[in-house]
Coordinates of C-alpha atoms and ligand atoms in Angstrom, one line a residue:
M1 CA -13.9 -61.1 -9.3
K2 CA -16.8 -60.6 -6.9
S3 CA -18.2 -57.4 -5.5
R4 CA -21.1 -56.4 -3.2
E5 CA -23.7 -53.7 -3.8
I6 CA -26.7 -52.3 -2.0
R7 CA -30.0 -52.5 -3.9
L8 CA -33.4 -51.0 -3.3
K9 CA -35.6 -53.8 -2.0
S10 CA -38.8 -51.9 -1.6
R11 CA -40.0 -48.4 -2.1
P12 CA -40.2 -46.8 1.4
V13 CA -43.6 -45.7 2.6
G14 CA -43.1 -42.9 5.2
M15 CA -39.8 -43.0 7.0
T16 CA -37.2 -45.1 5.1
K17 CA -36.2 -48.4 6.9
T18 CA -33.1 -50.6 6.7
T19 CA -35.4 -53.3 5.4
D20 CA -36.0 -51.2 2.3
F21 CA -32.4 -52.1 1.3
E22 CA -30.7 -55.4 0.5
T23 CA -27.1 -56.4 -0.1
A24 CA -26.2 -58.6 -3.1
E25 CA -23.0 -60.2 -4.4
V26 CA -22.2 -59.7 -8.1
D27 CA -19.7 -61.2 -10.5
L28 CA -17.7 -58.5 -12.2
G29 CA -15.5 -60.3 -14.8
A30 CA -12.7 -58.2 -16.3
P31 CA -12.9 -54.8 -18.0
A32 CA -13.4 -54.9 -21.8
A33 CA -11.8 -52.3 -24.1
G34 CA -12.7 -48.8 -23.0
Q35 CA -13.7 -50.0 -19.5
V36 CA -12.1 -49.5 -16.1
L37 CA -12.3 -51.6 -12.9
V38 CA -12.6 -49.3 -9.8
R39 CA -12.5 -50.1 -6.1
N40 CA -14.6 -47.5 -4.3
R41 CA -12.9 -45.9 -1.2
W42 CA -15.7 -43.5 -0.2
M43 CA -19.3 -43.1 -1.0
S44 CA -21.8 -40.3 -0.3
V45 CA -25.3 -40.6 1.1
D46 CA -27.4 -37.5 0.3
P47 CA -31.0 -36.5 1.2
Y48 CA -31.9 -36.2 -2.5
M49 CA -31.6 -40.0 -2.8
R50 CA -34.9 -40.3 -0.8
G51 CA -36.6 -38.6 -3.8
R52 CA -35.2 -41.2 -6.2
M53 CA -36.9 -43.9 -4.1
Y54 CA -40.3 -42.7 -5.2
D55 CA -41.6 -44.0 -8.6
R56 CA -42.4 -40.6 -10.1
P57 CA -40.9 -38.3 -12.7
S58 CA -38.3 -35.9 -11.4
Y59 CA -35.0 -34.2 -12.4
V60 CA -33.3 -37.5 -11.9
P61 CA -34.9 -40.9 -12.8
P62 CA -36.2 -43.1 -9.9
F63 CA -34.1 -45.9 -8.5
Q64 CA -35.5 -49.3 -9.6
I65 CA -36.4 -52.1 -7.2
G66 CA -33.8 -54.9 -7.3
E67 CA -31.2 -52.7 -8.8
A68 CA -28.1 -51.1 -7.1
L69 CA -28.6 -47.6 -5.8
Q70 CA -26.4 -44.9 -7.3
G71 CA -24.7 -41.8 -5.9
G72 CA -21.4 -39.9 -5.6
A73 CA -18.3 -42.0 -4.9
I74 CA -14.6 -41.8 -4.9
G75 CA -12.6 -44.9 -6.0
E76 CA -9.2 -46.1 -7.0
V77 CA -8.6 -47.6 -10.4
V78 CA -7.5 -51.3 -10.0
E79 CA -7.3 -52.3 -13.7
S80 CA -7.9 -50.2 -16.9
A81 CA -8.6 -51.1 -20.5
D82 CA -8.8 -47.4 -21.4
G83 CA -5.8 -45.3 -22.2
G84 CA -7.1 -42.4 -20.1
F85 CA -6.8 -44.2 -16.7
A86 CA -4.1 -46.2 -15.0
P87 CA -4.1 -48.3 -11.8
G88 CA -3.9 -46.0 -8.7
D89 CA -5.7 -43.1 -10.3
L90 CA -8.4 -41.7 -8.0
V91 CA -11.7 -41.2 -9.8
S92 CA -15.1 -39.8 -8.9
S93 CA -18.3 -41.4 -10.3
M94 CA -22.0 -41.7 -9.6
L95 CA -21.5 -45.5 -8.9
G96 CA -21.6 -45.5 -5.2
W97 CA -23.4 -48.0 -3.0
R98 CA -21.0 -50.8 -4.2
E99 CA -17.5 -51.9 -3.4
D100 CA -16.0 -52.5 -6.8
F101 CA -17.4 -51.9 -10.3
I102 CA -16.6 -52.0 -14.0
A103 CA -17.7 -48.9 -16.0
P104 CA -16.9 -47.2 -19.2
A105 CA -14.2 -44.6 -18.9
S106 CA -16.8 -41.9 -19.8
A107 CA -18.5 -42.6 -16.4
L108 CA -15.4 -41.6 -14.5
E109 CA -13.7 -38.3 -13.7
K110 CA -10.1 -38.3 -12.6
L111 CA -9.5 -36.4 -9.3
P112 CA -6.7 -33.8 -9.2
V113 CA -5.3 -35.5 -6.1
S114 CA -3.7 -38.9 -5.3
L115 CA -4.0 -41.0 -2.1
G116 CA -1.6 -39.7 0.4
S117 CA -0.9 -36.4 -1.5
G118 CA -1.1 -33.0 0.2
G119 CA -4.0 -30.6 -0.2
V120 CA -7.6 -31.7 0.4
P121 CA -8.3 -35.4 1.1
P122 CA -10.0 -37.4 -1.7
Q123 CA -13.4 -37.5 0.1
A124 CA -13.5 -33.7 0.0
Y125 CA -14.7 -34.1 -3.6
L126 CA -17.9 -35.6 -2.1
G127 CA -18.4 -32.7 0.3
V128 CA -16.8 -29.3 0.5
M129 CA -15.1 -29.5 -3.0
G130 CA -18.0 -31.5 -4.5
M131 CA -21.7 -31.4 -5.1
P132 CA -22.7 -30.1 -1.6
G133 CA -20.0 -27.4 -1.8
L134 CA -21.1 -26.2 -5.2
T135 CA -24.7 -26.2 -3.9
A136 CA -23.9 -23.9 -1.0
Y137 CA -21.7 -21.7 -3.2
A138 CA -24.1 -21.3 -6.1
G139 CA -27.3 -21.2 -4.1
L140 CA -26.0 -18.6 -1.7
L141 CA -24.0 -16.4 -4.0
E142 CA -26.1 -16.6 -7.3
I143 CA -29.6 -16.7 -5.8
G144 CA -29.1 -15.3 -2.3
Q145 CA -26.9 -12.4 -3.5
P146 CA -25.8 -11.6 0.0
K147 CA -24.3 -8.2 0.6
P148 CA -21.9 -7.1 3.4
G149 CA -23.9 -6.1 6.5
E150 CA -26.9 -8.2 5.6
T151 CA -28.4 -11.0 7.7
V152 CA -28.4 -14.5 6.4
F153 CA -30.5 -17.2 8.0
V154 CA -29.7 -20.8 7.1
S155 CA -31.6 -23.9 8.3
G156 CA -29.8 -27.3 8.5
G157 CA -26.9 -25.2 9.4
A158 CA -24.6 -27.9 10.7
G159 CA -25.1 -30.2 7.7
A160 CA -22.9 -30.6 4.6
V161 CA -24.5 -27.7 2.6
G162 CA -25.7 -25.6 5.5
S163 CA -22.3 -25.5 7.3
L164 CA -20.7 -24.1 4.1
V165 CA -23.5 -21.6 3.4
A166 CA -23.0 -20.3 6.9
Q167 CA -19.3 -19.9 6.5
I168 CA -19.4 -18.4 3.0
A169 CA -21.9 -15.9 4.2
K170 CA -19.5 -14.9 7.0
L171 CA -16.7 -14.5 4.4
K172 CA -19.0 -12.2 2.5
G173 CA -19.4 -9.9 5.5
C174 CA -22.9 -11.0 6.6
T175 CA -24.3 -11.6 10.0
V176 CA -25.2 -15.3 10.1
V177 CA -28.1 -17.0 12.0
A178 CA -28.0 -20.8 11.7
S179 CA -30.3 -23.4 13.0
A180 CA -29.5 -27.0 13.9
G181 CA -31.0 -29.9 15.9
S182 CA -28.7 -30.2 18.9
D183 CA -26.7 -28.1 21.3
A184 CA -23.5 -29.9 20.2
K185 CA -24.2 -28.8 16.6
C186 CA -24.8 -25.2 17.8
E187 CA -21.5 -25.2 19.6
W188 CA -19.8 -26.4 16.4
L189 CA -21.5 -23.6 14.4
K190 CA -20.3 -21.0 16.9
S191 CA -16.8 -22.4 16.7
A192 CA -17.0 -22.0 12.9
G193 CA -17.8 -18.3 13.4
V194 CA -21.6 -18.3 13.1
D195 CA -23.0 -15.3 15.0
H196 CA -26.2 -16.9 16.3
A197 CA -26.7 -20.7 16.5
I198 CA -30.3 -21.8 17.3
N199 CA -31.3 -25.3 18.4
Y200 CA -34.7 -25.5 16.7
K201 CA -35.7 -28.4 18.9
H202 CA -35.7 -26.1 22.0
G203 CA -38.1 -23.3 22.4
N204 CA -40.1 -21.3 19.9
L205 CA -38.3 -21.1 16.6
L206 CA -39.9 -17.7 15.6
D207 CA -39.0 -16.1 18.9
Q208 CA -35.4 -17.5 18.7
V209 CA -34.7 -16.3 15.2
R210 CA -36.4 -12.9 15.9
S211 CA -34.2 -12.3 18.9
A212 CA -31.1 -13.3 16.8
A213 CA -32.1 -11.1 13.9
P214 CA -34.1 -8.2 15.4
K215 CA -34.0 -6.2 12.1
G216 CA -35.2 -9.2 10.1
I217 CA -33.4 -11.3 7.5
D218 CA -32.2 -10.5 4.0
V219 CA -31.4 -14.0 2.8
Y220 CA -32.9 -17.3 3.9
F221 CA -31.2 -20.5 2.7
D222 CA -33.8 -23.2 3.1
N223 CA -32.6 -26.8 3.6
V224 CA -35.6 -27.9 5.7
G225 CA -38.9 -26.3 4.7
G226 CA -41.9 -26.5 7.0
E227 CA -41.9 -24.2 10.1
H228 CA -38.5 -22.9 9.2
L229 CA -39.8 -21.5 5.9
E230 CA -42.8 -20.0 7.6
V231 CA -40.5 -18.3 10.1
A232 CA -38.2 -17.0 7.4
I233 CA -41.2 -15.5 5.5
E234 CA -42.4 -13.9 8.7
L235 CA -39.1 -12.3 9.5
A236 CA -38.0 -11.5 5.9
R237 CA -37.2 -7.8 5.2
T238 CA -38.5 -6.1 2.1
N239 CA -36.8 -7.5 -1.1
A240 CA -35.4 -10.5 0.8
R241 CA -34.2 -13.5 -1.2
L242 CA -35.3 -17.0 -0.1
V243 CA -33.1 -19.7 -1.6
E244 CA -35.1 -22.9 -1.9
C245 CA -32.4 -25.6 -1.8
G246 CA -34.2 -28.4 -0.1
M247 CA -37.0 -29.3 2.4
I248 CA -35.7 -32.4 4.2
G249 CA -38.4 -32.2 6.8
S250 CA -40.9 -33.5 4.3
Y251 CA -38.9 -36.1 2.3
N252 CA -40.2 -39.1 4.3
A253 CA -43.8 -37.7 4.6
A254 CA -46.4 -40.2 3.6
E255 CA -48.9 -37.4 2.8
P256 CA -48.4 -34.0 1.3
T257 CA -47.3 -31.5 3.9
P258 CA -48.9 -28.2 4.5
G259 CA -47.3 -25.0 3.0
P260 CA -46.4 -21.9 5.0
R261 CA -49.6 -20.1 6.3
N262 CA -48.1 -16.7 5.7
M263 CA -47.5 -16.9 1.9
I264 CA -49.3 -13.6 1.4
M265 CA -46.3 -11.8 2.9
I266 CA -44.4 -12.7 -0.2
V267 CA -46.5 -10.1 -2.0
G268 CA -46.3 -7.2 0.5
K269 CA -42.6 -7.6 1.2
S270 CA -41.7 -8.1 -2.5
L271 CA -39.9 -11.4 -1.6
T272 CA -38.1 -13.6 -4.2
L273 CA -38.4 -17.3 -3.6
R274 CA -36.3 -19.3 -6.0
G275 CA -35.7 -23.0 -6.1
F276 CA -32.6 -24.5 -7.8
I277 CA -30.9 -27.7 -8.7
V278 CA -27.1 -27.7 -8.4
F279 CA -26.7 -29.4 -11.8
N280 CA -27.9 -26.3 -13.5
F281 CA -25.0 -24.3 -12.0
A282 CA -22.2 -26.6 -13.4
H283 CA -20.8 -23.5 -15.2
L284 CA -19.8 -22.1 -11.9
R285 CA -17.7 -25.2 -11.0
P286 CA -14.3 -23.8 -12.1
Q287 CA -14.8 -20.6 -10.1
F288 CA -16.2 -22.5 -7.2
L289 CA -13.1 -24.8 -7.1
T290 CA -10.8 -21.9 -7.2
D291 CA -12.6 -19.9 -4.5
M292 CA -13.2 -22.9 -2.2
G293 CA -9.7 -24.2 -2.7
G294 CA -8.4 -20.8 -1.8
W295 CA -10.6 -20.5 1.3
L296 CA -9.5 -24.0 2.5
A297 CA -5.9 -23.3 1.9
A298 CA -6.2 -20.1 3.9
G299 CA -7.9 -21.9 6.7
Q300 CA -11.1 -19.8 6.3
I301 CA -13.5 -22.7 6.1
R302 CA -13.9 -25.4 8.7
V303 CA -14.8 -28.8 7.3
E304 CA -16.6 -31.4 9.3
E305 CA -17.3 -35.0 8.3
T306 CA -19.3 -37.8 9.9
V307 CA -18.0 -41.2 8.7
M308 CA -19.5 -44.7 8.9
D309 CA -17.4 -47.7 8.0
G310 CA -18.1 -50.3 5.4
L311 CA -20.8 -50.9 2.8
D312 CA -23.1 -52.6 5.3
K313 CA -23.4 -49.3 7.2
A314 CA -24.5 -47.4 4.1
P315 CA -28.2 -47.7 4.8
D316 CA -27.7 -46.6 8.4
A317 CA -25.7 -43.6 7.2
F318 CA -28.5 -42.7 4.8
L319 CA -31.2 -43.0 7.5
A320 CA -29.2 -41.0 9.9
L321 CA -29.5 -38.0 7.6
F322 CA -33.2 -37.8 8.6
S323 CA -32.5 -38.0 12.4
G324 CA -29.7 -35.5 12.5
G325 CA -27.0 -38.2 12.9
N326 CA -24.4 -36.2 11.0
T327 CA -22.4 -33.0 11.6
G328 CA -21.0 -31.8 8.3
K329 CA -20.9 -34.2 5.4
M330 CA -22.1 -37.8 6.0
L331 CA -19.8 -40.3 4.3
V332 CA -19.3 -44.0 4.2
K333 CA -15.7 -45.3 4.0
L334 CA -15.4 -48.4 2.0
Ligands
LIG1 P1 -27.2 -32.5 5.7 O1 -25.8 -32.8 5.8 O2 -27.7 -31.2 6.1 O3 -28.0 -33.7 6.5 C1 -29.3 -33.6 6.7 C2 -29.6 -32.8 8.0 O4 -30.9 -32.3 7.9 C3 -29.6 -33.6 9.3 O5 -28.3 -33.8 9.8 C4 -30.5 -32.9 10.2 O6 -29.8 -32.0 11.0 C5 -31.4 -32.1 9.3 N1 -32.8 -32.6 9.3 C6 -33.2 -33.9 9.0 N2 -34.6 -33.9 9.2 C7 -35.0 -32.7 9.6 C8 -36.2 -32.1 9.9 N3 -37.4 -32.9 9.9 N4 -36.3 -30.8 10.3 C9 -35.1 -30.1 10.3 N5 -33.9 -30.6 10.0 C10 -33.8 -31.9 9.7 O7 -27.7 -32.8 4.2 P2 -27.1 -32.0 2.9 O8 -26.3 -30.9 3.3 O9 -26.6 -33.0 1.9 O10 -28.5 -31.4 2.3 C11 -29.1 -30.3 2.9 C12 -30.4 -29.9 2.1 O11 -29.9 -29.5 0.8 C13 -31.3 -31.0 1.8 O12 -32.6 -30.5 1.9 C14 -31.0 -31.5 0.4 O13 -32.1 -32.1 -0.2 C15 -30.6 -30.2 -0.2 N6 -29.8 -30.3 -1.4 C16 -30.2 -29.6 -2.5 C17 -29.5 -29.6 -3.6 C18 -30.0 -28.9 -4.8 O14 -29.4 -29.0 -5.9 N7 -31.1 -28.1 -4.7 C19 -28.2 -30.3 -3.7 C20 -27.8 -30.9 -2.4 C21 -28.6 -30.9 -1.3 P3 -30.4 -31.5 12.4 O15 -29.7 -32.2 13.5 O16 -30.0 -30.0 12.4 O17 -31.9 -31.7 12.4

């Protein structure tokens, strides 16, 4: 049986281009003992994948030129030579960027849902119930430590992680200021209950956040870095927590980007800046699934997805992350 996969053709220099990817056809054969044949139904594109395109040591190994990319995916078992999986099972894996694949059973995790069942749809396990959801939950609650009545500022507010940070912060009784790159995204944020939605592409960011949070901010959840981080340091209250989740604004930069010019304020205001990687918070997953599942069932969290169709669109979906082409989780339906 044949499948198709997307490979890294060249390491991007500066902004990633579609020509940095290539599609290849592969012969799969049949699953050997302990292996499973899976047809992917959904795949995730995530900003961190840009980091894996550089050839440098990091918390995940770099993608290799000429090899298929990897990433979160939800698929359906087609054929199984392992007792733990049967045709029709829905599984999650890190073997996205391909249509079908054969993998050892140990590379798969069975989803607690089936196609067409009630509850959350399978692709939710790539978003609100998956890695981005846990990122928002762990980063905000464990590092941000928001308390009722405090003010939380989140950048990338209309994205997969940011939209959940904003809504969890509201559930925790905070005033929420969120920034996003379009008026339509700001409208969405307001419809999801955010107190102040700021289009960072219009007007002065510092002035806009200051007028939304006149007493300052207690927690900043950083998805963007750059000017947003500088503004957050400027407006942080004494003892504020700055959750360093990501800095997407610099992922495609060809040269090192300048840091905030007001770092000295970290000292005087006794600020805590703490970065984190979601994998180090895996122990929170059971509690996260219970809490998020409950909030979803109660209609307390609004979920948004932006979906592109077909493997050929995967590079476009990935690139669109860097131009604001998504509201909520960016997904590719296979
Ligand atoms: P998003 O769904 O938020 O998609 C990316 C969004 O970032 C875009 O839609 C765009 O929205 C915004 N953006 C892109 N370029 C810029 C820029 N130059 N300046 C400001 N905003 C920009 O992605 P995720 O929710 O998956 O990820 C959000 C952040 O969280 C990323 O930094 C990612 O690396 C990080 N992350 C970290 C993890 C961890 O373990 N630490 C785990 C998962 C994610 P807009 O239209 O608003 O500009």
